[in-house]
Amino acid sequence: MQKHLNFLASAALVIGIAAPVWAQDDVPTADTVIATVNGVEIKLGHMIAARASLPQQYQELDDKVLYDGILEQLVQQSALAQNFEGDLPARVTMSLDNERRSLTAAEVVEEVLADAVTDDALQALYDRQYGDIDPEEEYNASHILVETEEEAIAVKETIDGGADFAATAREKSTGPSGPGGGELGWFGPGMMVPTFEAATIALGVGEVSVPVQTQFGWHIIKLNDTRKAAIPTLDDVRGDLSNEIRQQVAQEAITSAASNADVKVFADQVIDPAILKQTDLLE
């Protein structure tokens, strides 16, 4: 960026950049003229728009560095643009058409979205998604994992004989939960392999299963507790619901505009889709 600052010092002599001078009570606006290049104005709004379009890594630069760098870029572009003679090539005019179309369409969508996310709309969507939900059962279990069925049977007999489950898990289990007494914490449907889940669901609180085989080995499972999963509150999911409303309203606006427009697609023109690669047509 230092070379940009050096350029500004010399460019001021060549094309007449002057720091803006405002009266003490003046408040800068988008139309405030920051510089002129051969009489062509560069306004504060141009600089703000340029900054907003920068990649995120540039957004975090020092404000003064960005200000000077953006002003320099706009001055350079303006000076170069004024040297252009003749008609702009199609690749430029078509790109400008696309950019204007895209930005204008985005403005329409933003106007539609301005009042889309209301408290009533959020509450209605929340009620539809969570109002009649039946909370899932969650399970808190521990297990002891061994390699063979014979080992599992022996462990089960030890537990049935009064041995402490957690102590036995720390001694016998080969799974990563062994050092923690075999505790797996809380889990809901679909979070464990089907065989393990089915065996857990079949238990009563405090009961210990018979040996259960999965692809990981043989398990002895103890169901510690059950509970109903908590249903998120409106505040918990407000952000997600807001995004969903905005996406739905935006899509409705787009669909409505397109369906109500007088659209004519000239299907009688047989065009190979690969022609879109022919950028030479824009020369």
PDB file of C-alpha atoms in Angstrom:
ATOM      1  CA  MET A   1       0.000   0.000   0.000  1.00  0.00           C
ATOM      2  CA  GLN A   2       3.027   2.290   0.484  1.00  0.00           C
ATOM      3  CA  LYS A   3       3.478   2.614  -3.272  1.00  0.00           C
ATOM      4  CA  HIS A   4      -0.130   3.783  -3.427  1.00  0.00           C
ATOM      5  CA  LEU A   5       0.601   6.550  -0.961  1.00  0.00           C
ATOM      6  CA  ASN A   6       3.700   7.586  -2.905  1.00  0.00           C
ATOM      7  CA  PHE A   7       1.636   7.718  -6.069  1.00  0.00           C
ATOM      8  CA  LEU A   8      -0.888  10.040  -4.423  1.00  0.00           C
ATOM      9  CA  ALA A   9       1.797  12.564  -3.631  1.00  0.00           C
ATOM     10  CA  SER A  10       2.870  12.845  -7.274  1.00  0.00           C
ATOM     11  CA  ALA A  11      -0.608  12.368  -8.748  1.00  0.00           C
ATOM     12  CA  ALA A  12      -1.820  15.460  -6.937  1.00  0.00           C
ATOM     13  CA  LEU A  13       0.526  17.527  -9.066  1.00  0.00           C
ATOM     14  CA  VAL A  14      -0.509  15.875 -12.319  1.00  0.00           C
ATOM     15  CA  ILE A  15      -4.277  15.675 -12.071  1.00  0.00           C
ATOM     16  CA  GLY A  16      -5.132  18.102  -9.351  1.00  0.00           C
ATOM     17  CA  ILE A  17      -6.216  15.968  -6.382  1.00  0.00           C
ATOM     18  CA  ALA A  18      -6.998  18.207  -3.482  1.00  0.00           C
ATOM     19  CA  ALA A  19      -8.022  17.180  -0.005  1.00  0.00           C
ATOM     20  CA  PRO A  20     -11.696  18.098   0.487  1.00  0.00           C
ATOM     21  CA  VAL A  21     -12.274  21.267   2.426  1.00  0.00           C
ATOM     22  CA  TRP A  22     -15.565  21.398   4.288  1.00  0.00           C
ATOM     23  CA  ALA A  23     -17.046  24.123   6.384  1.00  0.00           C
ATOM     24  CA  GLN A  24     -17.038  23.276  10.060  1.00  0.00           C
ATOM     25  CA  ASP A  25     -20.773  22.609  10.134  1.00  0.00           C
ATOM     26  CA  ASP A  26     -20.920  20.667   6.840  1.00  0.00           C
ATOM     27  CA  VAL A  27     -21.778  16.997   7.101  1.00  0.00           C
ATOM     28  CA  PRO A  28     -20.314  14.872   4.294  1.00  0.00           C
ATOM     29  CA  THR A  29     -22.875  13.045   2.153  1.00  0.00           C
ATOM     30  CA  ALA A  30     -22.670  10.542  -0.668  1.00  0.00           C
ATOM     31  CA  ASP A  31     -22.639  13.483  -3.097  1.00  0.00           C
ATOM     32  CA  THR A  32     -19.699  15.209  -1.409  1.00  0.00           C
ATOM     33  CA  VAL A  33     -16.980  15.688  -4.035  1.00  0.00           C
ATOM     34  CA  ILE A  34     -13.650  14.301  -2.815  1.00  0.00           C
ATOM     35  CA  ALA A  35     -11.559  14.891  -5.948  1.00  0.00           C
ATOM     36  CA  THR A  36     -11.793  15.772  -9.603  1.00  0.00           C
ATOM     37  CA  VAL A  37      -9.820  14.262 -12.447  1.00  0.00           C
ATOM     38  CA  ASN A  38      -9.762  16.604 -15.428  1.00  0.00           C
ATOM     39  CA  GLY A  39     -13.029  17.987 -14.104  1.00  0.00           C
ATOM     40  CA  VAL A  40     -14.690  14.586 -13.601  1.00  0.00           C
ATOM     41  CA  GLU A  41     -15.942  14.234 -10.037  1.00  0.00           C
ATOM     42  CA  ILE A  42     -15.117  11.455  -7.625  1.00  0.00           C
ATOM     43  CA  LYS A  43     -17.679  11.544  -4.854  1.00  0.00           C
ATOM     44  CA  LEU A  44     -17.662  10.154  -1.327  1.00  0.00           C
ATOM     45  CA  GLY A  45     -20.406   7.748  -2.397  1.00  0.00           C
ATOM     46  CA  HIS A  46     -18.123   6.266  -5.050  1.00  0.00           C
ATOM     47  CA  MET A  47     -15.518   5.570  -2.374  1.00  0.00           C
ATOM     48  CA  ILE A  48     -18.020   4.069   0.054  1.00  0.00           C
ATOM     49  CA  ALA A  49     -19.380   1.752  -2.646  1.00  0.00           C
ATOM     50  CA  ALA A  50     -15.839   0.739  -3.605  1.00  0.00           C
ATOM     51  CA  ARG A  51     -14.960  -0.086  -0.002  1.00  0.00           C
ATOM     52  CA  ALA A  52     -18.133  -2.142   0.468  1.00  0.00           C
ATOM     53  CA  SER A  53     -17.181  -4.306  -2.509  1.00  0.00           C
ATOM     54  CA  LEU A  54     -13.710  -5.161  -1.207  1.00  0.00           C
ATOM     55  CA  PRO A  55     -12.903  -8.737  -0.071  1.00  0.00           C
ATOM     56  CA  GLN A  56     -13.081  -9.278   3.692  1.00  0.00           C
ATOM     57  CA  GLN A  57      -9.311  -9.271   4.207  1.00  0.00           C
ATOM     58  CA  TYR A  58      -9.143  -5.700   2.896  1.00  0.00           C
ATOM     59  CA  GLN A  59     -12.095  -4.561   5.012  1.00  0.00           C
ATOM     60  CA  GLU A  60      -9.949  -5.023   8.104  1.00  0.00           C
ATOM     61  CA  LEU A  61      -7.189  -2.624   6.998  1.00  0.00           C
ATOM     62  CA  ASP A  62      -6.658   0.702   8.728  1.00  0.00           C
ATOM     63  CA  ASP A  63      -9.311   3.259   7.744  1.00  0.00           C
ATOM     64  CA  LYS A  64      -6.736   5.830   6.583  1.00  0.00           C
ATOM     65  CA  VAL A  65      -4.874   3.255   4.487  1.00  0.00           C
ATOM     66  CA  LEU A  66      -8.126   2.164   2.859  1.00  0.00           C
ATOM     67  CA  TYR A  67      -9.274   5.742   2.276  1.00  0.00           C
ATOM     68  CA  ASP A  68      -6.052   6.688   0.520  1.00  0.00           C
ATOM     69  CA  GLY A  69      -5.856   3.442  -1.426  1.00  0.00           C
ATOM     70  CA  ILE A  70      -9.445   3.621  -2.675  1.00  0.00           C
ATOM     71  CA  LEU A  71      -9.099   7.280  -3.651  1.00  0.00           C
ATOM     72  CA  GLU A  72      -5.930   6.465  -5.569  1.00  0.00           C
ATOM     73  CA  GLN A  73      -7.609   3.575  -7.361  1.00  0.00           C
ATOM     74  CA  LEU A  74     -10.594   5.682  -8.400  1.00  0.00           C
ATOM     75  CA  VAL A  75      -8.291   8.477  -9.573  1.00  0.00           C
ATOM     76  CA  GLN A  76      -6.245   6.043 -11.650  1.00  0.00           C
ATOM     77  CA  GLN A  77      -9.355   4.461 -13.151  1.00  0.00           C
ATOM     78  CA  SER A  78     -10.877   7.840 -13.956  1.00  0.00           C
ATOM     79  CA  ALA A  79      -7.693   9.086 -15.587  1.00  0.00           C
ATOM     80  CA  LEU A  80      -7.355   5.920 -17.653  1.00  0.00           C
ATOM     81  CA  ALA A  81     -11.042   5.852 -18.615  1.00  0.00           C
ATOM     82  CA  GLN A  82     -10.802   9.387 -19.963  1.00  0.00           C
ATOM     83  CA  ASN A  83      -8.128   8.229 -22.390  1.00  0.00           C
ATOM     84  CA  PHE A  84     -10.500   5.775 -24.032  1.00  0.00           C
ATOM     85  CA  GLU A  85     -11.584   6.680 -27.534  1.00  0.00           C
ATOM     86  CA  GLY A  86     -14.312   5.194 -29.686  1.00  0.00           C
ATOM     87  CA  ASP A  87     -17.114   2.840 -28.719  1.00  0.00           C
ATOM     88  CA  LEU A  88     -16.803   0.519 -25.749  1.00  0.00           C
ATOM     89  CA  PRO A  89     -16.466  -3.158 -26.759  1.00  0.00           C
ATOM     90  CA  ALA A  90     -19.446  -5.433 -26.271  1.00  0.00           C
ATOM     91  CA  ARG A  91     -17.752  -7.291 -23.401  1.00  0.00           C
ATOM     92  CA  VAL A  92     -17.827  -4.038 -21.415  1.00  0.00           C
ATOM     93  CA  THR A  93     -21.297  -2.818 -22.365  1.00  0.00           C
ATOM     94  CA  MET A  94     -22.814  -6.270 -21.822  1.00  0.00           C
ATOM     95  CA  SER A  95     -21.078  -6.584 -18.450  1.00  0.00           C
ATOM     96  CA  LEU A  96     -22.380  -3.159 -17.439  1.00  0.00           C
ATOM     97  CA  ASP A  97     -25.895  -4.218 -18.463  1.00  0.00           C
ATOM     98  CA  ASN A  98     -25.610  -7.370 -16.350  1.00  0.00           C
ATOM     99  CA  GLU A  99     -24.212  -5.492 -13.365  1.00  0.00           C
ATOM    100  CA  ARG A 100     -26.932  -2.848 -13.476  1.00  0.00           C
ATOM    101  CA  ARG A 101     -29.616  -5.527 -13.872  1.00  0.00           C
ATOM    102  CA  SER A 102     -28.239  -7.523 -10.949  1.00  0.00           C
ATOM    103  CA  LEU A 103     -27.880  -4.555  -8.606  1.00  0.00           C
ATOM    104  CA  THR A 104     -31.328  -3.201  -9.481  1.00  0.00           C
ATOM    105  CA  ALA A 105     -32.958  -6.591  -8.924  1.00  0.00           C
ATOM    106  CA  ALA A 106     -31.177  -6.866  -5.580  1.00  0.00           C
ATOM    107  CA  GLU A 107     -32.597  -3.476  -4.568  1.00  0.00           C
ATOM    108  CA  VAL A 108     -36.121  -4.685  -5.346  1.00  0.00           C
ATOM    109  CA  VAL A 109     -35.563  -7.758  -3.202  1.00  0.00           C
ATOM    110  CA  GLU A 110     -34.209  -5.644  -0.343  1.00  0.00           C
ATOM    111  CA  GLU A 111     -37.293  -3.411  -0.494  1.00  0.00           C
ATOM    112  CA  VAL A 112     -39.525  -6.486  -0.300  1.00  0.00           C
ATOM    113  CA  LEU A 113     -37.515  -7.859   2.626  1.00  0.00           C
ATOM    114  CA  ALA A 114     -37.540  -4.587   4.569  1.00  0.00           C
ATOM    115  CA  ASP A 115     -40.756  -5.463   6.403  1.00  0.00           C
ATOM    116  CA  ALA A 116     -40.740  -9.252   5.933  1.00  0.00           C
ATOM    117  CA  VAL A 117     -39.396 -10.344   9.301  1.00  0.00           C
ATOM    118  CA  THR A 118     -42.018  -9.282  11.815  1.00  0.00           C
ATOM    119  CA  ASP A 119     -42.745 -10.630  15.275  1.00  0.00           C
ATOM    120  CA  ASP A 120     -45.990 -12.122  13.967  1.00  0.00           C
ATOM    121  CA  ALA A 121     -44.227 -13.832  11.054  1.00  0.00           C
ATOM    122  CA  LEU A 122     -41.557 -15.237  13.371  1.00  0.00           C
ATOM    123  CA  GLN A 123     -44.142 -16.509  15.844  1.00  0.00           C
ATOM    124  CA  ALA A 124     -46.234 -18.110  13.099  1.00  0.00           C
ATOM    125  CA  LEU A 125     -43.250 -19.935  11.622  1.00  0.00           C
ATOM    126  CA  TYR A 126     -42.082 -21.013  15.071  1.00  0.00           C
ATOM    127  CA  ASP A 127     -45.532 -22.388  15.862  1.00  0.00           C
ATOM    128  CA  ARG A 128     -45.604 -24.335  12.587  1.00  0.00           C
ATOM    129  CA  GLN A 129     -42.212 -25.868  13.164  1.00  0.00           C
ATOM    130  CA  TYR A 130     -42.195 -26.378  16.915  1.00  0.00           C
ATOM    131  CA  GLY A 131     -45.748 -25.904  18.187  1.00  0.00           C
ATOM    132  CA  ASP A 132     -46.883 -29.520  17.801  1.00  0.00           C
ATOM    133  CA  ILE A 133     -43.510 -31.181  18.065  1.00  0.00           C
ATOM    134  CA  ASP A 134     -43.283 -34.307  20.186  1.00  0.00           C
ATOM    135  CA  PRO A 135     -39.966 -34.090  22.047  1.00  0.00           C
ATOM    136  CA  GLU A 136     -37.674 -37.027  21.357  1.00  0.00           C
ATOM    137  CA  GLU A 137     -36.540 -39.295  24.145  1.00  0.00           C
ATOM    138  CA  GLU A 138     -32.897 -38.923  25.102  1.00  0.00           C
ATOM    139  CA  TYR A 139     -30.819 -41.500  26.903  1.00  0.00           C
ATOM    140  CA  ASN A 140     -27.901 -41.373  29.279  1.00  0.00           C
ATOM    141  CA  ALA A 141     -25.966 -44.627  29.220  1.00  0.00           C
ATOM    142  CA  SER A 142     -22.649 -46.217  30.086  1.00  0.00           C
ATOM    143  CA  HIS A 143     -21.065 -49.240  28.492  1.00  0.00           C
ATOM    144  CA  ILE A 144     -18.214 -51.677  28.785  1.00  0.00           C
ATOM    145  CA  LEU A 145     -16.643 -52.674  25.470  1.00  0.00           C
ATOM    146  CA  VAL A 146     -14.658 -55.910  25.061  1.00  0.00           C
ATOM    147  CA  GLU A 147     -13.467 -57.894  22.050  1.00  0.00           C
ATOM    148  CA  THR A 148     -15.215 -61.258  22.449  1.00  0.00           C
ATOM    149  CA  GLU A 149     -18.580 -62.583  23.520  1.00  0.00           C
ATOM    150  CA  GLU A 150     -16.906 -64.725  26.182  1.00  0.00           C
ATOM    151  CA  GLU A 151     -15.357 -61.634  27.749  1.00  0.00           C
ATOM    152  CA  ALA A 152     -18.706 -59.857  27.606  1.00  0.00           C
ATOM    153  CA  ILE A 153     -20.473 -62.736  29.346  1.00  0.00           C
ATOM    154  CA  ALA A 154     -17.831 -62.737  32.069  1.00  0.00           C
ATOM    155  CA  VAL A 155     -18.207 -58.974  32.560  1.00  0.00           C
ATOM    156  CA  LYS A 156     -21.982 -59.309  32.753  1.00  0.00           C
ATOM    157  CA  GLU A 157     -21.680 -61.996  35.427  1.00  0.00           C
ATOM    158  CA  THR A 158     -19.328 -59.734  37.384  1.00  0.00           C
ATOM    159  CA  ILE A 159     -21.811 -56.856  37.249  1.00  0.00           C
ATOM    160  CA  ASP A 160     -24.715 -59.151  38.185  1.00  0.00           C
ATOM    161  CA  GLY A 161     -22.636 -60.300  41.134  1.00  0.00           C
ATOM    162  CA  GLY A 162     -22.582 -56.782  42.546  1.00  0.00           C
ATOM    163  CA  ALA A 163     -19.444 -55.261  41.012  1.00  0.00           C
ATOM    164  CA  ASP A 164     -19.525 -51.506  40.446  1.00  0.00           C
ATOM    165  CA  PHE A 165     -20.252 -50.793  36.788  1.00  0.00           C
ATOM    166  CA  ALA A 166     -17.998 -47.729  36.502  1.00  0.00           C
ATOM    167  CA  ALA A 167     -15.084 -49.427  38.262  1.00  0.00           C
ATOM    168  CA  THR A 168     -15.458 -52.488  36.023  1.00  0.00           C
ATOM    169  CA  ALA A 169     -15.535 -50.265  32.927  1.00  0.00           C
ATOM    170  CA  ARG A 170     -12.297 -48.568  33.974  1.00  0.00           C
ATOM    171  CA  GLU A 171     -10.709 -51.986  34.467  1.00  0.00           C
ATOM    172  CA  LYS A 172     -12.124 -53.985  31.548  1.00  0.00           C
ATOM    173  CA  SER A 173     -13.417 -51.682  28.785  1.00  0.00           C
ATOM    174  CA  THR A 174     -11.303 -51.273  25.659  1.00  0.00           C
ATOM    175  CA  GLY A 175     -13.320 -48.312  24.404  1.00  0.00           C
ATOM    176  CA  PRO A 176     -12.290 -44.643  24.753  1.00  0.00           C
ATOM    177  CA  SER A 177     -14.978 -44.125  27.406  1.00  0.00           C
ATOM    178  CA  GLY A 178     -13.427 -46.775  29.670  1.00  0.00           C
ATOM    179  CA  PRO A 179     -11.240 -44.393  31.735  1.00  0.00           C
ATOM    180  CA  GLY A 180     -14.360 -42.340  32.418  1.00  0.00           C
ATOM    181  CA  GLY A 181     -16.256 -45.285  33.833  1.00  0.00           C
ATOM    182  CA  GLY A 182     -17.864 -46.065  30.467  1.00  0.00           C
ATOM    183  CA  GLU A 183     -20.080 -42.972  30.521  1.00  0.00           C
ATOM    184  CA  LEU A 184     -21.406 -41.924  27.097  1.00  0.00           C
ATOM    185  CA  GLY A 185     -23.448 -38.933  28.220  1.00  0.00           C
ATOM    186  CA  TRP A 186     -26.780 -38.003  26.649  1.00  0.00           C
ATOM    187  CA  PHE A 187     -27.731 -39.089  23.139  1.00  0.00           C
ATOM    188  CA  GLY A 188     -30.872 -39.189  21.054  1.00  0.00           C
ATOM    189  CA  PRO A 189     -32.262 -41.421  18.313  1.00  0.00           C
ATOM    190  CA  GLY A 190     -29.881 -42.015  15.442  1.00  0.00           C
ATOM    191  CA  MET A 191     -26.754 -41.023  17.317  1.00  0.00           C
ATOM    192  CA  MET A 192     -25.645 -44.576  18.080  1.00  0.00           C
ATOM    193  CA  VAL A 193     -25.393 -47.622  15.819  1.00  0.00           C
ATOM    194  CA  PRO A 194     -28.827 -49.293  15.490  1.00  0.00           C
ATOM    195  CA  THR A 195     -28.048 -52.433  17.493  1.00  0.00           C
ATOM    196  CA  PHE A 196     -26.640 -50.426  20.401  1.00  0.00           C
ATOM    197  CA  GLU A 197     -29.546 -47.964  20.286  1.00  0.00           C
ATOM    198  CA  ALA A 198     -32.191 -50.713  20.241  1.00  0.00           C
ATOM    199  CA  ALA A 199     -30.597 -52.463  23.224  1.00  0.00           C
ATOM    200  CA  THR A 200     -30.443 -49.187  25.164  1.00  0.00           C
ATOM    201  CA  ILE A 201     -34.078 -48.305  24.459  1.00  0.00           C
ATOM    202  CA  ALA A 202     -35.184 -51.753  25.687  1.00  0.00           C
ATOM    203  CA  LEU A 203     -33.650 -51.157  29.133  1.00  0.00           C
ATOM    204  CA  GLY A 204     -35.262 -49.646  32.176  1.00  0.00           C
ATOM    205  CA  VAL A 205     -33.372 -46.986  34.116  1.00  0.00           C
ATOM    206  CA  GLY A 206     -30.660 -48.719  36.160  1.00  0.00           C
ATOM    207  CA  GLU A 207     -30.829 -51.969  34.189  1.00  0.00           C
ATOM    208  CA  VAL A 208     -27.816 -53.621  32.564  1.00  0.00           C
ATOM    209  CA  SER A 209     -28.074 -55.349  29.176  1.00  0.00           C
ATOM    210  CA  VAL A 210     -26.990 -58.773  28.072  1.00  0.00           C
ATOM    211  CA  PRO A 211     -23.965 -58.761  25.744  1.00  0.00           C
ATOM    212  CA  VAL A 212     -24.697 -56.751  22.590  1.00  0.00           C
ATOM    213  CA  GLN A 213     -22.598 -57.057  19.453  1.00  0.00           C
ATOM    214  CA  THR A 214     -21.769 -54.187  17.080  1.00  0.00           C
ATOM    215  CA  GLN A 215     -19.004 -53.643  14.575  1.00  0.00           C
ATOM    216  CA  PHE A 216     -16.889 -52.281  17.418  1.00  0.00           C
ATOM    217  CA  GLY A 217     -17.052 -55.409  19.565  1.00  0.00           C
ATOM    218  CA  TRP A 218     -19.229 -56.627  22.429  1.00  0.00           C
ATOM    219  CA  HIS A 219     -20.977 -54.230  24.789  1.00  0.00           C
ATOM    220  CA  ILE A 220     -22.509 -54.416  28.234  1.00  0.00           C
ATOM    221  CA  ILE A 221     -24.822 -51.404  28.481  1.00  0.00           C
ATOM    222  CA  LYS A 222     -26.260 -49.678  31.538  1.00  0.00           C
ATOM    223  CA  LEU A 223     -29.088 -47.154  31.153  1.00  0.00           C
ATOM    224  CA  ASN A 224     -28.468 -44.392  33.658  1.00  0.00           C
ATOM    225  CA  ASP A 225     -31.416 -42.104  32.922  1.00  0.00           C
ATOM    226  CA  THR A 226     -33.861 -40.827  30.286  1.00  0.00           C
ATOM    227  CA  ARG A 227     -35.359 -37.437  29.540  1.00  0.00           C
ATOM    228  CA  LYS A 228     -37.332 -35.558  26.915  1.00  0.00           C
ATOM    229  CA  ALA A 229     -35.230 -33.466  24.572  1.00  0.00           C
ATOM    230  CA  ALA A 230     -35.606 -29.743  25.159  1.00  0.00           C
ATOM    231  CA  ILE A 231     -37.606 -27.864  22.520  1.00  0.00           C
ATOM    232  CA  PRO A 232     -35.758 -24.687  21.471  1.00  0.00           C
ATOM    233  CA  THR A 233     -37.379 -21.405  22.378  1.00  0.00           C
ATOM    234  CA  LEU A 234     -38.229 -18.747  19.820  1.00  0.00           C
ATOM    235  CA  ASP A 235     -35.168 -16.775  20.866  1.00  0.00           C
ATOM    236  CA  ASP A 236     -32.984 -19.862  20.382  1.00  0.00           C
ATOM    237  CA  VAL A 237     -33.968 -20.159  16.721  1.00  0.00           C
ATOM    238  CA  ARG A 238     -34.808 -16.529  15.913  1.00  0.00           C
ATOM    239  CA  GLY A 239     -31.835 -16.154  13.561  1.00  0.00           C
ATOM    240  CA  ASP A 240     -32.607 -19.335  11.622  1.00  0.00           C
ATOM    241  CA  LEU A 241     -36.303 -18.475  11.357  1.00  0.00           C
ATOM    242  CA  SER A 242     -35.487 -14.939  10.185  1.00  0.00           C
ATOM    243  CA  ASN A 243     -33.257 -16.318   7.427  1.00  0.00           C
ATOM    244  CA  GLU A 244     -35.945 -18.787   6.393  1.00  0.00           C
ATOM    245  CA  ILE A 245     -38.562 -16.044   6.163  1.00  0.00           C
ATOM    246  CA  ARG A 246     -36.240 -13.832   4.139  1.00  0.00           C
ATOM    247  CA  GLN A 247     -35.396 -16.659   1.737  1.00  0.00           C
ATOM    248  CA  GLN A 248     -39.055 -17.551   1.284  1.00  0.00           C
ATOM    249  CA  VAL A 249     -40.185 -13.948   0.746  1.00  0.00           C
ATOM    250  CA  ALA A 250     -37.316 -13.288  -1.655  1.00  0.00           C
ATOM    251  CA  GLN A 251     -38.099 -16.400  -3.672  1.00  0.00           C
ATOM    252  CA  GLU A 252     -41.791 -15.491  -3.816  1.00  0.00           C
ATOM    253  CA  ALA A 253     -40.900 -12.012  -5.067  1.00  0.00           C
ATOM    254  CA  ILE A 254     -38.610 -13.428  -7.743  1.00  0.00           C
ATOM    255  CA  THR A 255     -41.149 -16.030  -8.859  1.00  0.00           C
ATOM    256  CA  SER A 256     -43.979 -13.495  -8.912  1.00  0.00           C
ATOM    257  CA  ALA A 257     -42.004 -10.945 -10.934  1.00  0.00           C
ATOM    258  CA  ALA A 258     -40.937 -13.532 -13.489  1.00  0.00           C
ATOM    259  CA  SER A 259     -44.402 -15.089 -13.824  1.00  0.00           C
ATOM    260  CA  ASN A 260     -46.095 -11.700 -14.289  1.00  0.00           C
ATOM    261  CA  ALA A 261     -43.568 -10.477 -16.837  1.00  0.00           C
ATOM    262  CA  ASP A 262     -44.167 -10.716 -20.580  1.00  0.00           C
ATOM    263  CA  VAL A 263     -41.348 -13.159 -21.304  1.00  0.00           C
ATOM    264  CA  LYS A 264     -40.663 -14.383 -24.825  1.00  0.00           C
ATOM    265  CA  VAL A 265     -37.972 -17.003 -25.333  1.00  0.00           C
ATOM    266  CA  PHE A 266     -37.211 -17.515 -28.986  1.00  0.00           C
ATOM    267  CA  ALA A 267     -37.020 -21.296 -28.977  1.00  0.00           C
ATOM    268  CA  ASP A 268     -36.953 -21.455 -32.754  1.00  0.00           C
ATOM    269  CA  GLN A 269     -33.336 -20.347 -32.635  1.00  0.00           C
ATOM    270  CA  VAL A 270     -31.292 -23.516 -32.278  1.00  0.00           C
ATOM    271  CA  ILE A 271     -28.175 -22.540 -30.367  1.00  0.00           C
ATOM    272  CA  ASP A 272     -25.499 -24.879 -29.087  1.00  0.00           C
ATOM    273  CA  PRO A 273     -25.153 -24.178 -25.317  1.00  0.00           C
ATOM    274  CA  ALA A 274     -21.374 -24.445 -25.700  1.00  0.00           C
ATOM    275  CA  ILE A 275     -21.470 -21.117 -27.524  1.00  0.00           C
ATOM    276  CA  LEU A 276     -21.374 -19.385 -24.141  1.00  0.00           C
ATOM    277  CA  LYS A 277     -17.673 -20.223 -24.044  1.00  0.00           C
ATOM    278  CA  GLN A 278     -17.020 -18.127 -27.140  1.00  0.00           C
ATOM    279  CA  THR A 279     -15.887 -14.893 -25.527  1.00  0.00           C
ATOM    280  CA  ASP A 280     -14.491 -13.782 -28.879  1.00  0.00           C
ATOM    281  CA  LEU A 281     -18.092 -12.899 -29.874  1.00  0.00           C
ATOM    282  CA  LEU A 282     -17.831  -9.968 -27.461  1.00  0.00           C
ATOM    283  CA  GLU A 283     -14.820  -8.470 -29.183  1.00  0.00           C
TER     284      GLU A 283
END
